[in-house]
Coordinates of C-alpha atoms in Angstrom, one line a residue:
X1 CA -30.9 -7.7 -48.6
X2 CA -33.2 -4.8 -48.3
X3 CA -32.6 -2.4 -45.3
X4 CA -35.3 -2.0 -42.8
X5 CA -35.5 1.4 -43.3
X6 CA -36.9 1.1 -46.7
X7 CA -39.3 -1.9 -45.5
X8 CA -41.0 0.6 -43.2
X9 CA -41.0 3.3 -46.1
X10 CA -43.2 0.9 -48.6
X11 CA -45.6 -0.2 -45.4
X12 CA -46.1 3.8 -44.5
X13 CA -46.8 4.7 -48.4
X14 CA -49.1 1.6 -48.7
X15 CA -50.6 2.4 -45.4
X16 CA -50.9 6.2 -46.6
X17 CA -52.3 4.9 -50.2
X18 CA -55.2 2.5 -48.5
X19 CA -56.2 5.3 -46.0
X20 CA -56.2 7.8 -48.8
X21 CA -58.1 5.9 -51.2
X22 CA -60.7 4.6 -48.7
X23 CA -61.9 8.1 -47.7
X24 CA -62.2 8.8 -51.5
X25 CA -64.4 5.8 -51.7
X26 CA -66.4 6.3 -48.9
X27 CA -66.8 9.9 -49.6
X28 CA -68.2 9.6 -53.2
X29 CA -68.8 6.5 -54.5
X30 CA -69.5 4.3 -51.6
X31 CA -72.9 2.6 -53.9
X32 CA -70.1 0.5 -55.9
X33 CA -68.5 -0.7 -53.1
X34 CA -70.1 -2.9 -49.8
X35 CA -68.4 -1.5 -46.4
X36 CA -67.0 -4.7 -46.0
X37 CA -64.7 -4.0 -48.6
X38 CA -64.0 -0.3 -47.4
X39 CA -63.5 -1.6 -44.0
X40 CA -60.8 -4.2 -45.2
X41 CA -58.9 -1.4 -47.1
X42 CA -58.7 1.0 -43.6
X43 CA -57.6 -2.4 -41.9
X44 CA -54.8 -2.9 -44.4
X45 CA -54.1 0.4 -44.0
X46 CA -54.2 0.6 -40.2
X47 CA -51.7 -2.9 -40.0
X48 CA -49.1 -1.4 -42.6
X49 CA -48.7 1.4 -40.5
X50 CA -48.3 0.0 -37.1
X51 CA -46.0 -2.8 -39.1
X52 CA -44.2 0.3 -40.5
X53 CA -42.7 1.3 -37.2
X54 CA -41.6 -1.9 -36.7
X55 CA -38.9 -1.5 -39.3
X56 CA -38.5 2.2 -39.5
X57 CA -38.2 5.0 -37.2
X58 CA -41.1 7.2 -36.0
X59 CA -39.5 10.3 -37.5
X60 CA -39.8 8.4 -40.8
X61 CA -43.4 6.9 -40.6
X62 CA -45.4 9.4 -38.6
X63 CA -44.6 12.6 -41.5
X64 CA -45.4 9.8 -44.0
X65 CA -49.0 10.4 -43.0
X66 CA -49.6 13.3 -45.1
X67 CA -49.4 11.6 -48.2
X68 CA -52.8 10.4 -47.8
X69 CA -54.2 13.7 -47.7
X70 CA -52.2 14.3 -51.2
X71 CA -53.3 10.9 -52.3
X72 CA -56.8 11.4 -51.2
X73 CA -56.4 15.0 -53.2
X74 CA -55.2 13.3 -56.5
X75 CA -57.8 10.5 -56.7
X76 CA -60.6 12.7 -55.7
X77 CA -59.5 15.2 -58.9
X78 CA -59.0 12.4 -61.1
X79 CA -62.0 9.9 -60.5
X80 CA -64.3 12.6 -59.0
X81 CA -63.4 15.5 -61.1
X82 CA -63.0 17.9 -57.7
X83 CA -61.0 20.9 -58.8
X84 CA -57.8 21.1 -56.8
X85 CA -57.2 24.6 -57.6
X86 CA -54.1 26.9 -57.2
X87 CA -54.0 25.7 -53.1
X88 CA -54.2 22.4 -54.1
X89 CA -51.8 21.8 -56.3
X90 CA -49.4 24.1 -53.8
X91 CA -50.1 21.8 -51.2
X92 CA -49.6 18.7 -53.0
X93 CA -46.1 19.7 -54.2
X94 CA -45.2 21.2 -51.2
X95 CA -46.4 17.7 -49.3
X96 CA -44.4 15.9 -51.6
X97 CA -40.9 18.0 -51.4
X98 CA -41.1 17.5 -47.0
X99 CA -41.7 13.7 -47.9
X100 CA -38.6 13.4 -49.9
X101 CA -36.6 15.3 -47.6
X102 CA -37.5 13.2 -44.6
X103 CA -37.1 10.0 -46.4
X104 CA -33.3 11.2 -47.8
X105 CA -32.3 12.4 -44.4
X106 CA -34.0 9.7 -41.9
X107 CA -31.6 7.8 -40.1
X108 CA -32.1 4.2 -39.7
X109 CA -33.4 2.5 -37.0
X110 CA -31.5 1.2 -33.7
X111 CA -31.1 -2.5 -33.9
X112 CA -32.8 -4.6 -31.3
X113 CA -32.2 -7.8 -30.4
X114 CA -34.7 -8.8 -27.6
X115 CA -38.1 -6.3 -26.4
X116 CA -36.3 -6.0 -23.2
X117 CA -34.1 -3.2 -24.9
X118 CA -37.0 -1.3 -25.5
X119 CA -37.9 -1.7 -22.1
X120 CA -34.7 -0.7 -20.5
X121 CA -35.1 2.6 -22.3
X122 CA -38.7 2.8 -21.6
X123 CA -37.7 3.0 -17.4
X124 CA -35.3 5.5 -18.3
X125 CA -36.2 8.7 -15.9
X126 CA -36.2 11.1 -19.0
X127 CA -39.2 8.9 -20.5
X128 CA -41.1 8.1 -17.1
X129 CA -41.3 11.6 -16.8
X130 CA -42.7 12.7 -20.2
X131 CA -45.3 9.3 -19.5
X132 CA -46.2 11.4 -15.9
X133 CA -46.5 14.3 -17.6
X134 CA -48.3 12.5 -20.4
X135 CA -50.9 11.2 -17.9
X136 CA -51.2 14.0 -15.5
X137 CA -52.0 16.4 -18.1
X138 CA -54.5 14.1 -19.7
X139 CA -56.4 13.6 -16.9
X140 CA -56.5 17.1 -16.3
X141 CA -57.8 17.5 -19.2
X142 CA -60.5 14.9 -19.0
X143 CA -61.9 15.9 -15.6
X144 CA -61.4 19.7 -15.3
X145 CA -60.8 21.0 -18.9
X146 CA -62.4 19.5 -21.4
X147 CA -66.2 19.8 -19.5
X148 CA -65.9 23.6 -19.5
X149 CA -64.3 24.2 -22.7
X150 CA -64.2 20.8 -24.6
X151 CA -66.9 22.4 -27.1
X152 CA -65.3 25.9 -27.8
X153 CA -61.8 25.2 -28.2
X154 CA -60.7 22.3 -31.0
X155 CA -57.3 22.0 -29.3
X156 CA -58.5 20.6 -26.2
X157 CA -59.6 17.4 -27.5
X158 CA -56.8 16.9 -29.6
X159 CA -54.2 17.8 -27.8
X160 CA -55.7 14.4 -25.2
X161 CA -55.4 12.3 -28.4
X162 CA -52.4 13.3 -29.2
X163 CA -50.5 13.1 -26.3
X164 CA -51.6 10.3 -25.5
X165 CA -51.2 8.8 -29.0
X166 CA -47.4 9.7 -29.1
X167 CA -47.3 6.8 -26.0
X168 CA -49.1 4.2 -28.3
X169 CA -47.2 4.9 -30.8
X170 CA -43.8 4.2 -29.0
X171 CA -45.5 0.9 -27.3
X172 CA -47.3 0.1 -30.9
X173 CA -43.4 -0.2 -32.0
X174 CA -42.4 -1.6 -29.1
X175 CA -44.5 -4.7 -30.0
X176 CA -44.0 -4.4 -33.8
X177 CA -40.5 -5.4 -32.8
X178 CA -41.0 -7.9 -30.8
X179 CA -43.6 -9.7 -33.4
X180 CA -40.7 -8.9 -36.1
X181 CA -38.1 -10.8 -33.8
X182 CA -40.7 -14.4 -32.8
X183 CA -41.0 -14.4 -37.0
X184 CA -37.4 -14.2 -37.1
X185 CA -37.1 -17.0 -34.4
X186 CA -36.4 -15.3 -31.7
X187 CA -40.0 -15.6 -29.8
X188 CA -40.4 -12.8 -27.4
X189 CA -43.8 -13.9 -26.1
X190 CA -41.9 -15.5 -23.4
X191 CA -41.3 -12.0 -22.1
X192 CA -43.5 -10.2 -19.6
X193 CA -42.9 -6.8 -21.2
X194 CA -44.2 -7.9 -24.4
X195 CA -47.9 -8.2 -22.8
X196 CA -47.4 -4.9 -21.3
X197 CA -46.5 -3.1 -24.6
X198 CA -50.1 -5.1 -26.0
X199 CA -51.8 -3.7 -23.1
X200 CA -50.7 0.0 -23.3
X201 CA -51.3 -0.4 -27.0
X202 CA -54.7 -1.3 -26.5
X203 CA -55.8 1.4 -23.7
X204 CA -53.8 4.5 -25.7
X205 CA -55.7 3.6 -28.5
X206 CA -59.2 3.7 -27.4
X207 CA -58.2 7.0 -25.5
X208 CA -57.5 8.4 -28.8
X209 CA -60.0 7.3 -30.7
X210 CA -62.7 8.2 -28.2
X211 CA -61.4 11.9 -28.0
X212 CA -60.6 12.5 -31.5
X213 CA -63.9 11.7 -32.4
X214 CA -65.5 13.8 -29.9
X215 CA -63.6 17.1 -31.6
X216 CA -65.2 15.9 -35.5
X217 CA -68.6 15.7 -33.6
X218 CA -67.6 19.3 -32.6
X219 CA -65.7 20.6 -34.8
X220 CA -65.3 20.7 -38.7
X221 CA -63.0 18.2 -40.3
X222 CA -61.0 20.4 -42.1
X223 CA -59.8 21.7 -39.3
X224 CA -59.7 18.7 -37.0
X225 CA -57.0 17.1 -39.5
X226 CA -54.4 19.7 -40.4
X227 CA -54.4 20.5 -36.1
X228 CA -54.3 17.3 -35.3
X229 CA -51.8 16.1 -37.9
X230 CA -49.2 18.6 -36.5
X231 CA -50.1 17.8 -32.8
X232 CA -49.8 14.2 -32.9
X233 CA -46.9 14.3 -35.3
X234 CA -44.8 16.8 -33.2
X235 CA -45.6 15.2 -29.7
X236 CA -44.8 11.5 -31.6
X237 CA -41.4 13.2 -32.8
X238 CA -40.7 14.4 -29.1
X239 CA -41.4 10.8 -27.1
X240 CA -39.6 9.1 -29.7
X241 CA -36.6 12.1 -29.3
X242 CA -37.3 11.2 -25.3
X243 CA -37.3 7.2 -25.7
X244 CA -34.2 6.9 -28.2
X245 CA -32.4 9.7 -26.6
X246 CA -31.9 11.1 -30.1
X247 CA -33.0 10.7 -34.1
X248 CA -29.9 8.5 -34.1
X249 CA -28.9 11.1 -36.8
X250 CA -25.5 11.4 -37.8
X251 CA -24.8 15.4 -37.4
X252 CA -27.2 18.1 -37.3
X253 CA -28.0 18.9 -40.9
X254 CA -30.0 15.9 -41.0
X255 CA -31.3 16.9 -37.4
X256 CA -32.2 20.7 -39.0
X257 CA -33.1 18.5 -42.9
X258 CA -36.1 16.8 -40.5
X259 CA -37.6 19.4 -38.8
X260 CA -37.9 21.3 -41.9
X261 CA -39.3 18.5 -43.9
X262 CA -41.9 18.0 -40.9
X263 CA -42.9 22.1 -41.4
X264 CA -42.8 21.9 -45.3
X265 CA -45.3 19.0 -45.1
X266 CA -47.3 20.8 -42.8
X267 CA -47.9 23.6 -45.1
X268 CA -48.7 21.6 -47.7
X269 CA -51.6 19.5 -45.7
X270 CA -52.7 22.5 -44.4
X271 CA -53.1 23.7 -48.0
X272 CA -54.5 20.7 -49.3
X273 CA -57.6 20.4 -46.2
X274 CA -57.9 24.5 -47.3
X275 CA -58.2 24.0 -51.0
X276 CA -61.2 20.9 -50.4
X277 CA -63.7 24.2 -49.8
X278 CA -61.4 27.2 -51.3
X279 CA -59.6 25.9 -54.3
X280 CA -58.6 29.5 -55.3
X281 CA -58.0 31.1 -52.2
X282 CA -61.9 33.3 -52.9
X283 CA -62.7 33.2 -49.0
X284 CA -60.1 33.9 -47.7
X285 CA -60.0 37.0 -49.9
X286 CA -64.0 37.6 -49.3
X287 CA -64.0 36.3 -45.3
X288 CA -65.5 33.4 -45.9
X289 CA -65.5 29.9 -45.1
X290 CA -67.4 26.6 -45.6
X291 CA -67.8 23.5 -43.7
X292 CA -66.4 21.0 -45.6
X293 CA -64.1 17.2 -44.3
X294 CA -60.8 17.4 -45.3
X295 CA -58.8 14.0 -46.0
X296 CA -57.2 12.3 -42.6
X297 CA -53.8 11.4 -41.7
X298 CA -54.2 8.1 -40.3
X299 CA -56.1 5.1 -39.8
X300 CA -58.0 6.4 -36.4
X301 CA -58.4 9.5 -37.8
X302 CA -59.9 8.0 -41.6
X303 CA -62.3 6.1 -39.2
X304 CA -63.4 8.5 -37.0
X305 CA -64.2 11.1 -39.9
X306 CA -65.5 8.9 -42.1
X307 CA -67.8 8.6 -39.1
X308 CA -68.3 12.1 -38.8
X309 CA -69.1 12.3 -42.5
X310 CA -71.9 9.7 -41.9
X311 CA -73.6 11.3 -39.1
X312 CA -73.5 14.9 -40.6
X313 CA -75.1 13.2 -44.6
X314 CA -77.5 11.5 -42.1
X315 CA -78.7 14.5 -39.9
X316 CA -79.2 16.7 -43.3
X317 CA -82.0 13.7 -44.5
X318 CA -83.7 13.6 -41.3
X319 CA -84.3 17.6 -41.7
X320 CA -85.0 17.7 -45.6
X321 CA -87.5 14.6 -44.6
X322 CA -88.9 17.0 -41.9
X323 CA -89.4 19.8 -44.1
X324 CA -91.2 17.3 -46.6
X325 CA -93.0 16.4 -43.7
X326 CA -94.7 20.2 -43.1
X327 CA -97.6 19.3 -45.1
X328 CA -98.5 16.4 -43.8
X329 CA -100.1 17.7 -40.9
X330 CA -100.5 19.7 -37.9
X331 CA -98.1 18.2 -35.8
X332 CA -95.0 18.0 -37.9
X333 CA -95.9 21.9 -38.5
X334 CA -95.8 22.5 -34.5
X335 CA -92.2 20.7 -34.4
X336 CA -91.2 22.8 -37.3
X337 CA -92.3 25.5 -35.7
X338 CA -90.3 24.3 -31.7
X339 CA -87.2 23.4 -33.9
X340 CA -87.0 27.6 -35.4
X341 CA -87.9 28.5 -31.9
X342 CA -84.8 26.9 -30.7
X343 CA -82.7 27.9 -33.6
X344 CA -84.5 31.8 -32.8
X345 CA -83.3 31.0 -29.4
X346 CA -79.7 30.1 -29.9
X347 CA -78.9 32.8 -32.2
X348 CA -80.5 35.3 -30.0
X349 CA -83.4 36.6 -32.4
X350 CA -86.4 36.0 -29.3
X351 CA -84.5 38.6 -27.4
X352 CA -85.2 40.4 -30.3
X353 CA -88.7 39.8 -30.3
X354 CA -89.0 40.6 -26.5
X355 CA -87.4 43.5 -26.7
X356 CA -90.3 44.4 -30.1
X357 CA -93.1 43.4 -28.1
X358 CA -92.1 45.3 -24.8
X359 CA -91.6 48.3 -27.5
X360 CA -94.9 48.4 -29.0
X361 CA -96.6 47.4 -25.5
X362 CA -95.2 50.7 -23.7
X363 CA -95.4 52.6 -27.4
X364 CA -100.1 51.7 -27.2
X365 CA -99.8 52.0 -23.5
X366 CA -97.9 55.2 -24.0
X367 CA -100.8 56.5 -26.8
X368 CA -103.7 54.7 -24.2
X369 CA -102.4 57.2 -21.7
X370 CA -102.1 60.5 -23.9
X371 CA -105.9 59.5 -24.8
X372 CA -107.1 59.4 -21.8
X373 CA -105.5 62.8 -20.7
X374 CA -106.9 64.6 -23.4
X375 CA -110.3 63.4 -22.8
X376 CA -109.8 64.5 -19.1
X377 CA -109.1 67.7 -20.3
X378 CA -111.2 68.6 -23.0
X379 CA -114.6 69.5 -22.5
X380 CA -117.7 67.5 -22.1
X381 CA -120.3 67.3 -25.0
X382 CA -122.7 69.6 -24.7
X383 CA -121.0 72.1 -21.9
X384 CA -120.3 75.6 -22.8

């Protein structure tokens, strides 16, 4: 029979493939395909994934993720012909040597026999503490934080979904299990805690959903991802470390194998989001940089930047339309003309202008004066 370990494996890469695939898709060549079906591929994607921690451990599915930033990368070169470049290829090989050392050196998961296990080590004090901490720093950063410097700073945004995420994700396999265990016969529905695992899912959720896509309506994708890939992974890692009391590793060179695999992988998405505007490493060189999405890491995040995506295609028609618009009459000019003011105004050039106009005022108020001075003092027509 085959372990559940390697059940979980085939549900992260299919759920990697289908997120991968669907931003490739939606990116390019969305006309041949209705969103219904794009939707259905991020659902399949979104269900193997939660069913993946159901079988496996978080340490195994969570890294998984970055293979849809390599897969997304390989389909996008092959059936878009987008140049992957020197950082591209790096990325994708180094992506793919941190997934094969996590997947040789995970450990299996714990066996469970009834969702009440989970709960007993969900009351522990070590993981009621990291949930406190989980919600008192959230909420700091909701009400105090965020308002002030939610728009300059990309980290504060996802470091809410990310915390918060690593607590859905350990109730998201809390009730994986338990819908594993009433398939196998065992129904756990008759168990309070199951309903409370559903109903932490379900709030965590839309917590990180809601804040991760307030940082893409901030912030550029490709830096969105590869931040909040190592954010969500590293605090999922931790609650599961907290919850477990452990990997459930043997000895520590798997321990030390796992942490390395995690920072190899890393690299490589970090690479593979750099190389989707720099395929050769020119701007970095030159100081430049573009704007361009980079591939997500996991369902929530596929959805909210393919939302991005939309918005941002959607905002450059409205202003090509409105530059159509200019001569079409007067008052599309006069909005042209509000929208530079307020773009003058932003980047500081009506200060500019002030300061021009005060110039030249005291410069002919300066000449006016010297004018009149010399009048006063030279001498009247016709005196001696």
């Amino acid at each position: 029979m085959v372990s559940d370990k390697y059940v979980g494996l085939a549900l992260a890469i299919l759920s990697t493939m289908a997120i991968g695939t669907s931003f490739v898709i939606t990116k390019k060549v969305r006309p041949l395909f209705s969103p219904v079906s794009i939707t259905l591929l991020l659902i399949v994607g979104e269900v193997a994934n939660f069913a993946a921690y159901a079988f496996a451990p978080a340490i195994l599915v969570t890294p998984l993720g970055a293979l849809s930033v390599l897969i997304g990368a390989v389909l996008g070169s092959y059936f878009l012909h987008e140049r992957l470049g020197i950082l591209g290829k790096l990325g994708c090989a180094l992506s793919l040597l941190g997934s094969v050392i996590i997947v040789l050196h995970a450990p299996p998961d714990e066996e469970i026999e009834t969702v009440d296990e989970i709960l007993a080590y969900a009351i522990q004090p070590g993981f009621l503490l990291y949930c406190v901490a989980v919600a008192i720093f959230s909420t700091v950063m909701i009400y105090r934080v965020a308002p002030l410097h939610g728009k300059k700073n990309p980290m504060i945004y996802i470091s809410i979904c990310s915390t918060v995420g690593s607590v859905s994700v350990m109730a998201v396999k809390a009730f994986g299990i338990a819908l594993k265990l009433t398939l196998a016969g065992s129904n756990q529905f008759t168990h309070p805690s199951t309903y409370a695992f559903a109903i932490v899912v379900v709030c965590c959720i839309l917590t990180q959903m809601n804040y991760f896509n307030k940082a893409l309506s901030q912030f550029s994708t490709s830096i969105v991802n590869p931040l909040y890939y190592v954010t969500f992974t590293t605090a999922t890692l931790c609650a599961s470390f907290i919850l477990f009391h452990g990997f459930n590793t043997t000895d520590s060179v798997n321990t030390i194998s796992l942490l390395c695999g995690f920072l190899i992988i890393f690299a490589g998405v970090y690479l593979l989001n750099l190389s989707r505007t720099d395929p050769d490493a020119h701007s970095m060189i030159n100081g430049k940089s573009d704007d361009e999405a980079g591939v997500p890491t996991d369902g929530i995040a596929s959805l909210q930047t393919r939302r991005s995506l939309q918005n941002r295609r959607s905002m450059d028609h409205r202003r090509s339309s409105s530059s159509i618009a200019y001569f079409q009459g007067p008052s599309d000019r006069e909005g042209l003309m509000r929208s530079y003011d307020v773009e003058a105004g932003a980047f500081g050039l009506t200060d500019l202008t002030e300061e021009s106009d005060d110039g030249e005022r005291r410069s002919t108020s300066r000449k006016g004066s010297e004018y009149v001075e010399r009048q006063h003092v030279s001498p009247k027509s016709g005196e001696p």
